[in-house]
PDB file of C-alpha atoms in Angstrom:
ATOM      1  CA  ALA A   1       6.454  28.478 -24.310  1.00  0.00           C
ATOM      2  CA  GLY A   2       8.739  27.145 -27.007  1.00  0.00           C
ATOM      3  CA  PHE A   3       7.205  23.651 -27.143  1.00  0.00           C
ATOM      4  CA  ARG A   4       5.704  22.320 -30.363  1.00  0.00           C
ATOM      5  CA  PHE A   5       2.831  20.533 -28.671  1.00  0.00           C
ATOM      6  CA  PRO A   6      -0.035  22.277 -26.855  1.00  0.00           C
ATOM      7  CA  PRO A   7      -0.026  22.300 -23.033  1.00  0.00           C
ATOM      8  CA  ASP A   8      -3.009  19.942 -22.798  1.00  0.00           C
ATOM      9  CA  VAL A   9      -1.123  17.231 -24.685  1.00  0.00           C
ATOM     10  CA  ILE A  10       2.010  17.632 -22.571  1.00  0.00           C
ATOM     11  CA  VAL A  11       0.109  17.564 -19.274  1.00  0.00           C
ATOM     12  CA  LEU A  12      -1.915  14.539 -20.374  1.00  0.00           C
ATOM     13  CA  ALA A  13       1.232  12.609 -21.316  1.00  0.00           C
ATOM     14  CA  VAL A  14       2.919  13.471 -18.001  1.00  0.00           C
ATOM     15  CA  ARG A  15      -0.205  12.471 -16.072  1.00  0.00           C
ATOM     16  CA  TRP A  16      -0.504   9.128 -17.888  1.00  0.00           C
ATOM     17  CA  TYR A  17       3.119   8.322 -17.159  1.00  0.00           C
ATOM     18  CA  LEU A  18       2.937   9.216 -13.463  1.00  0.00           C
ATOM     19  CA  ARG A  19      -0.480   7.702 -12.865  1.00  0.00           C
ATOM     20  CA  PHE A  20      -0.481   4.359 -14.678  1.00  0.00           C
ATOM     21  CA  GLY A  21       3.068   2.968 -14.445  1.00  0.00           C
ATOM     22  CA  LEU A  22       3.586   3.044 -18.205  1.00  0.00           C
ATOM     23  CA  SER A  23       6.877   3.107 -20.030  1.00  0.00           C
ATOM     24  CA  TYR A  24       7.678   6.135 -22.184  1.00  0.00           C
ATOM     25  CA  ARG A  25       7.095   3.988 -25.267  1.00  0.00           C
ATOM     26  CA  ASP A  26       3.669   3.027 -23.918  1.00  0.00           C
ATOM     27  CA  VAL A  27       2.732   6.694 -23.660  1.00  0.00           C
ATOM     28  CA  GLU A  28       4.132   7.290 -27.147  1.00  0.00           C
ATOM     29  CA  GLU A  29       1.849   4.534 -28.467  1.00  0.00           C
ATOM     30  CA  LEU A  30      -1.225   5.859 -26.665  1.00  0.00           C
ATOM     31  CA  LEU A  31      -0.658   9.329 -28.109  1.00  0.00           C
ATOM     32  CA  ALA A  32      -0.063   7.910 -31.586  1.00  0.00           C
ATOM     33  CA  GLU A  33      -3.432   6.147 -31.427  1.00  0.00           C
ATOM     34  CA  ARG A  34      -4.959   9.601 -30.987  1.00  0.00           C
ATOM     35  CA  GLY A  35      -3.063  11.109 -33.930  1.00  0.00           C
ATOM     36  CA  ILE A  36      -0.289  12.744 -31.882  1.00  0.00           C
ATOM     37  CA  GLU A  37       3.216  11.814 -33.013  1.00  0.00           C
ATOM     38  CA  ALA A  38       5.505  12.404 -30.029  1.00  0.00           C
ATOM     39  CA  ASP A  39       8.731  10.433 -29.620  1.00  0.00           C
ATOM     40  CA  HIS A  40       9.293   8.585 -26.337  1.00  0.00           C
ATOM     41  CA  VAL A  41      12.432  10.681 -25.714  1.00  0.00           C
ATOM     42  CA  THR A  42      10.306  13.815 -25.995  1.00  0.00           C
ATOM     43  CA  ILE A  43       7.870  12.381 -23.441  1.00  0.00           C
ATOM     44  CA  TYR A  44      10.779  11.622 -21.098  1.00  0.00           C
ATOM     45  CA  ARG A  45      11.855  15.264 -21.372  1.00  0.00           C
ATOM     46  CA  TRP A  46       8.329  16.450 -20.654  1.00  0.00           C
ATOM     47  CA  VAL A  47       8.149  14.327 -17.503  1.00  0.00           C
ATOM     48  CA  GLN A  48      11.509  15.573 -16.265  1.00  0.00           C
ATOM     49  CA  ARG A  49      10.792  19.213 -17.073  1.00  0.00           C
ATOM     50  CA  PHE A  50       7.176  19.587 -16.016  1.00  0.00           C
ATOM     51  CA  THR A  51       6.629  17.195 -13.099  1.00  0.00           C
ATOM     52  CA  PRO A  52       8.317  19.510 -10.547  1.00  0.00           C
ATOM     53  CA  LEU A  53       6.584  22.552 -12.080  1.00  0.00           C
ATOM     54  CA  LEU A  54       3.133  20.962 -11.863  1.00  0.00           C
ATOM     55  CA  ALA A  55       3.708  19.942  -8.243  1.00  0.00           C
ATOM     56  CA  GLU A  56       4.869  23.459  -7.364  1.00  0.00           C
ATOM     57  CA  ALA A  57       1.907  25.068  -9.157  1.00  0.00           C
ATOM     58  CA  ALA A  58      -0.493  22.873  -7.165  1.00  0.00           C
ATOM     59  CA  ARG A  59       1.249  23.466  -3.826  1.00  0.00           C
ATOM     60  CA  PRO A  60      -0.992  26.374  -2.641  1.00  0.00           C
ATOM     61  CA  CYS A  61      -4.040  24.119  -3.138  1.00  0.00           C
ATOM     62  CA  ARG A  62      -2.662  21.277  -1.045  1.00  0.00           C
ATOM     63  CA  HIS A  63      -4.421  20.237   2.146  1.00  0.00           C
ATOM     64  CA  ALA A  64      -2.479  20.817   5.342  1.00  0.00           C
ATOM     65  CA  VAL A  65      -0.415  17.812   6.387  1.00  0.00           C
ATOM     66  CA  GLY A  66      -1.427  16.111   9.630  1.00  0.00           C
ATOM     67  CA  GLY A  67       0.676  15.961  12.779  1.00  0.00           C
ATOM     68  CA  ARG A  68       1.120  12.151  12.898  1.00  0.00           C
ATOM     69  CA  TRP A  69       3.779  10.936  10.499  1.00  0.00           C
ATOM     70  CA  PHE A  70       4.442   7.325   9.560  1.00  0.00           C
ATOM     71  CA  VAL A  71       8.015   7.216   8.261  1.00  0.00           C
ATOM     72  CA  ASP A  72       9.995   4.461   6.583  1.00  0.00           C
ATOM     73  CA  GLU A  73      12.483   3.899   3.809  1.00  0.00           C
ATOM     74  CA  THR A  74      12.247   1.457   0.938  1.00  0.00           C
ATOM     75  CA  TYR A  75      14.640   0.530  -1.842  1.00  0.00           C
ATOM     76  CA  VAL A  76      14.558   0.735  -5.635  1.00  0.00           C
ATOM     77  CA  LYS A  77      17.066  -0.317  -8.270  1.00  0.00           C
ATOM     78  CA  VAL A  78      18.449   2.393 -10.556  1.00  0.00           C
ATOM     79  CA  ALA A  79      20.736   1.281 -13.388  1.00  0.00           C
ATOM     80  CA  GLY A  80      21.493  -1.901 -11.465  1.00  0.00           C
ATOM     81  CA  ARG A  81      22.346  -0.149  -8.185  1.00  0.00           C
ATOM     82  CA  TRP A  82      20.212  -0.072  -5.059  1.00  0.00           C
ATOM     83  CA  ARG A  83      18.916   3.320  -3.992  1.00  0.00           C
ATOM     84  CA  TYR A  84      16.767   4.281  -1.022  1.00  0.00           C
ATOM     85  CA  VAL A  85      13.529   6.229  -0.880  1.00  0.00           C
ATOM     86  CA  TYR A  86      12.518   7.830   2.413  1.00  0.00           C
ATOM     87  CA  ARG A  87       8.769   8.391   2.557  1.00  0.00           C
ATOM     88  CA  ALA A  88       6.209   9.558   5.085  1.00  0.00           C
ATOM     89  CA  VAL A  89       2.420   9.511   5.106  1.00  0.00           C
ATOM     90  CA  ASP A  90       0.197  11.219   7.651  1.00  0.00           C
ATOM     91  CA  GLN A  91      -2.836   9.876   9.477  1.00  0.00           C
ATOM     92  CA  THR A  92      -5.129  10.728   6.536  1.00  0.00           C
ATOM     93  CA  GLY A  93      -2.994   8.817   4.015  1.00  0.00           C
ATOM     94  CA  GLN A  94      -1.467  11.938   2.459  1.00  0.00           C
ATOM     95  CA  VAL A  95       2.114  11.481   1.271  1.00  0.00           C
ATOM     96  CA  VAL A  96       3.999  14.022   3.369  1.00  0.00           C
ATOM     97  CA  ASP A  97       7.226  14.014   1.360  1.00  0.00           C
ATOM     98  CA  VAL A  98       9.674  11.804  -0.510  1.00  0.00           C
ATOM     99  CA  TYR A  99      13.480  11.834  -0.376  1.00  0.00           C
ATOM    100  CA  PHE A 100      15.669   9.840  -2.766  1.00  0.00           C
ATOM    101  CA  SER A 101      19.135   8.861  -1.512  1.00  0.00           C
ATOM    102  CA  ALA A 102      22.108   6.779  -2.563  1.00  0.00           C
ATOM    103  CA  ARG A 103      22.610   5.778   1.087  1.00  0.00           C
ATOM    104  CA  ARG A 104      20.528   4.738   4.052  1.00  0.00           C
ATOM    105  CA  ASP A 105      22.146   6.434   7.031  1.00  0.00           C
ATOM    106  CA  ILE A 106      21.793   9.207   9.598  1.00  0.00           C
ATOM    107  CA  THR A 107      22.607  11.925   7.045  1.00  0.00           C
ATOM    108  CA  ALA A 108      19.905  10.742   4.663  1.00  0.00           C
ATOM    109  CA  ALA A 109      17.302  10.495   7.433  1.00  0.00           C
ATOM    110  CA  HIS A 110      18.246  13.965   8.685  1.00  0.00           C
ATOM    111  CA  ARG A 111      17.890  15.456   5.199  1.00  0.00           C
ATOM    112  CA  PHE A 112      14.535  13.777   4.732  1.00  0.00           C
ATOM    113  CA  PHE A 113      13.074  15.302   7.898  1.00  0.00           C
ATOM    114  CA  ASP A 114      14.613  18.710   7.133  1.00  0.00           C
ATOM    115  CA  GLN A 115      13.093  18.624   3.657  1.00  0.00           C
ATOM    116  CA  ALA A 116       9.681  17.390   4.809  1.00  0.00           C
ATOM    117  CA  ILE A 117       9.339  19.950   7.594  1.00  0.00           C
ATOM    118  CA  GLY A 118      10.556  22.739   5.333  1.00  0.00           C
ATOM    119  CA  ALA A 119       8.196  21.815   2.492  1.00  0.00           C
ATOM    120  CA  THR A 120       5.072  21.304   4.608  1.00  0.00           C
ATOM    121  CA  LYS A 121       5.712  23.882   7.347  1.00  0.00           C
ATOM    122  CA  VAL A 122       4.411  21.244   9.778  1.00  0.00           C
ATOM    123  CA  THR A 123       6.225  19.977  12.862  1.00  0.00           C
ATOM    124  CA  PRO A 124       4.856  16.530  13.689  1.00  0.00           C
ATOM    125  CA  VAL A 125       3.779  15.749  17.227  1.00  0.00           C
ATOM    126  CA  GLU A 126       4.064  11.999  16.687  1.00  0.00           C
ATOM    127  CA  VAL A 127       6.457  10.038  14.446  1.00  0.00           C
ATOM    128  CA  VAL A 128       6.053   6.313  13.865  1.00  0.00           C
ATOM    129  CA  THR A 129       9.073   4.430  12.507  1.00  0.00           C
ATOM    130  CA  ASP A 130      10.542   0.955  12.536  1.00  0.00           C
ATOM    131  CA  ARG A 131      13.355   0.201  14.960  1.00  0.00           C
ATOM    132  CA  ALA A 132      16.197   1.365  12.730  1.00  0.00           C
ATOM    133  CA  ALA A 133      18.959   2.878  14.858  1.00  0.00           C
ATOM    134  CA  THR A 134      19.149   6.084  12.797  1.00  0.00           C
ATOM    135  CA  TYR A 135      15.715   7.454  13.662  1.00  0.00           C
ATOM    136  CA  PRO A 136      16.094   8.024  17.442  1.00  0.00           C
ATOM    137  CA  ILE A 137      19.297   9.988  16.837  1.00  0.00           C
ATOM    138  CA  VAL A 138      17.753  12.216  14.183  1.00  0.00           C
ATOM    139  CA  LEU A 139      14.478  12.735  16.022  1.00  0.00           C
ATOM    140  CA  GLU A 140      16.228  13.599  19.276  1.00  0.00           C
ATOM    141  CA  GLU A 141      18.047  16.374  17.435  1.00  0.00           C
ATOM    142  CA  LEU A 142      15.278  17.697  15.177  1.00  0.00           C
ATOM    143  CA  LEU A 143      12.032  16.832  16.978  1.00  0.00           C
ATOM    144  CA  PRO A 144      12.793  16.288  20.673  1.00  0.00           C
ATOM    145  CA  ALA A 145       9.192  17.065  21.692  1.00  0.00           C
ATOM    146  CA  ALA A 146       7.619  14.569  19.273  1.00  0.00           C
ATOM    147  CA  TRP A 147       6.382  11.196  20.508  1.00  0.00           C
ATOM    148  CA  HIS A 148       8.478   8.572  18.742  1.00  0.00           C
ATOM    149  CA  ARG A 149       6.682   5.239  18.408  1.00  0.00           C
ATOM    150  CA  THR A 150       8.279   1.982  17.267  1.00  0.00           C
ATOM    151  CA  ASP A 151       5.491  -0.453  18.162  1.00  0.00           C
ATOM    152  CA  ARG A 152       5.260  -3.622  16.145  1.00  0.00           C
ATOM    153  CA  TYR A 153       2.857  -3.235  13.197  1.00  0.00           C
ATOM    154  CA  ALA A 154       2.367   0.469  13.971  1.00  0.00           C
ATOM    155  CA  ASN A 155       4.097   1.404  10.722  1.00  0.00           C
ATOM    156  CA  ASN A 156       1.990  -0.793   8.452  1.00  0.00           C
ATOM    157  CA  ARG A 157       0.362   2.283   6.910  1.00  0.00           C
ATOM    158  CA  VAL A 158       3.537   3.543   5.200  1.00  0.00           C
ATOM    159  CA  GLU A 159       4.806   0.040   4.428  1.00  0.00           C
ATOM    160  CA  ALA A 160       1.594  -0.679   2.522  1.00  0.00           C
ATOM    161  CA  ASP A 161       2.090   2.615   0.708  1.00  0.00           C
ATOM    162  CA  HIS A 162       5.572   1.464  -0.356  1.00  0.00           C
ATOM    163  CA  GLY A 163       3.842  -1.471  -2.046  1.00  0.00           C
ATOM    164  CA  ARG A 164       1.870   0.911  -4.248  1.00  0.00           C
ATOM    165  CA  LEU A 165       5.105   2.618  -5.310  1.00  0.00           C
ATOM    166  CA  LYS A 166       6.753  -0.724  -6.129  1.00  0.00           C
ATOM    167  CA  ALA A 167       3.700  -1.910  -8.094  1.00  0.00           C
ATOM    168  CA  TRP A 168       3.743   1.332 -10.071  1.00  0.00           C
ATOM    169  CA  LEU A 169       7.454   1.053 -10.883  1.00  0.00           C
ATOM    170  CA  ARG A 170       7.340  -2.609 -11.926  1.00  0.00           C
ATOM    171  CA  PRO A 171       6.012  -2.218 -15.511  1.00  0.00           C
ATOM    172  CA  MET A 172       8.072   0.863 -16.315  1.00  0.00           C
ATOM    173  CA  GLN A 173      11.126  -1.041 -17.619  1.00  0.00           C
ATOM    174  CA  GLY A 174      13.485   0.200 -14.956  1.00  0.00           C
ATOM    175  CA  LEU A 175      14.961   3.482 -13.797  1.00  0.00           C
ATOM    176  CA  LYS A 176      18.134   4.520 -15.571  1.00  0.00           C
ATOM    177  CA  GLN A 177      19.492   7.600 -13.765  1.00  0.00           C
ATOM    178  CA  ASP A 178      19.399   8.930 -10.217  1.00  0.00           C
ATOM    179  CA  ARG A 179      18.278  12.365 -11.401  1.00  0.00           C
ATOM    180  CA  SER A 180      15.324  11.070 -13.390  1.00  0.00           C
ATOM    181  CA  ALA A 181      14.419   8.536 -10.678  1.00  0.00           C
ATOM    182  CA  ARG A 182      14.252  11.352  -8.125  1.00  0.00           C
ATOM    183  CA  VAL A 183      11.776  13.281 -10.302  1.00  0.00           C
ATOM    184  CA  VAL A 184       9.453  10.408 -11.172  1.00  0.00           C
ATOM    185  CA  ILE A 185       9.307   9.001  -7.620  1.00  0.00           C
ATOM    186  CA  ALA A 186       8.435  12.436  -6.230  1.00  0.00           C
ATOM    187  CA  GLY A 187       5.916  12.802  -9.073  1.00  0.00           C
ATOM    188  CA  HIS A 188       4.285   9.532  -8.090  1.00  0.00           C
ATOM    189  CA  GLY A 189       3.709  10.881  -4.578  1.00  0.00           C
ATOM    190  CA  PHE A 190       2.215  14.072  -6.007  1.00  0.00           C
ATOM    191  CA  VAL A 191      -0.217  12.222  -8.285  1.00  0.00           C
ATOM    192  CA  GLN A 192      -1.105   9.797  -5.499  1.00  0.00           C
ATOM    193  CA  ASN A 193      -2.113  12.747  -3.323  1.00  0.00           C
ATOM    194  CA  LEU A 194      -4.153  14.194  -6.188  1.00  0.00           C
ATOM    195  CA  ARG A 195      -6.048  10.926  -6.593  1.00  0.00           C
ATOM    196  CA  ARG A 196      -6.729  10.726  -2.861  1.00  0.00           C
ATOM    197  CA  GLY A 197      -8.264  14.196  -2.806  1.00  0.00           C
ATOM    198  CA  HIS A 198      -5.542  16.016  -0.879  1.00  0.00           C
ATOM    199  CA  TYR A 199      -5.642  19.040  -3.221  1.00  0.00           C
ATOM    200  CA  GLU A 200      -8.433  21.550  -3.842  1.00  0.00           C
ATOM    201  CA  LEU A 201      -7.492  22.362  -7.422  1.00  0.00           C
ATOM    202  CA  ALA A 202     -10.964  23.660  -8.304  1.00  0.00           C
ATOM    203  CA  ALA A 203     -10.911  26.281  -5.557  1.00  0.00           C
TER     204      ALA A 203
END
């Protein structure tokens, strides 16, 4: 309500941006080729406003997350500063959750697990991480019954998934603000799960 463009146009623009690693000006150009004159700033506002709403609307149709979590953090540059993205995928390749943080420390890891467990309502029975010193401390507190694995190469699944995030971000001409970066990185995980069939939206 209150938007000049019809919902189908807005959703299509948001999907293009989150799916194909385009800049906002790229999406503006693609819409213009189809006779839709929407400024790139307008498209940015659509992405920021509607990405969380679309993910929340789809949440009841999401497949249950598995009990084996592969957890790792990666880094992205936002306005010239390094930021950290905690991510987990389960044994089926579903992105469990994403947490964007200015720091890589025990507090950030703790918040990531709190958020992931709260959002999915799943308590993992096995957690695979690298050998970072923060994870045993957090897991001992939050998930003492879970099997914590740190075997070499065991975490390749989530590390390969980081590569998909980095490849998607590369052509987008950089992230400018922490707030907007948080939305688009979470949106990437949502669309990735859609593409992998982890939602039953037709049901």
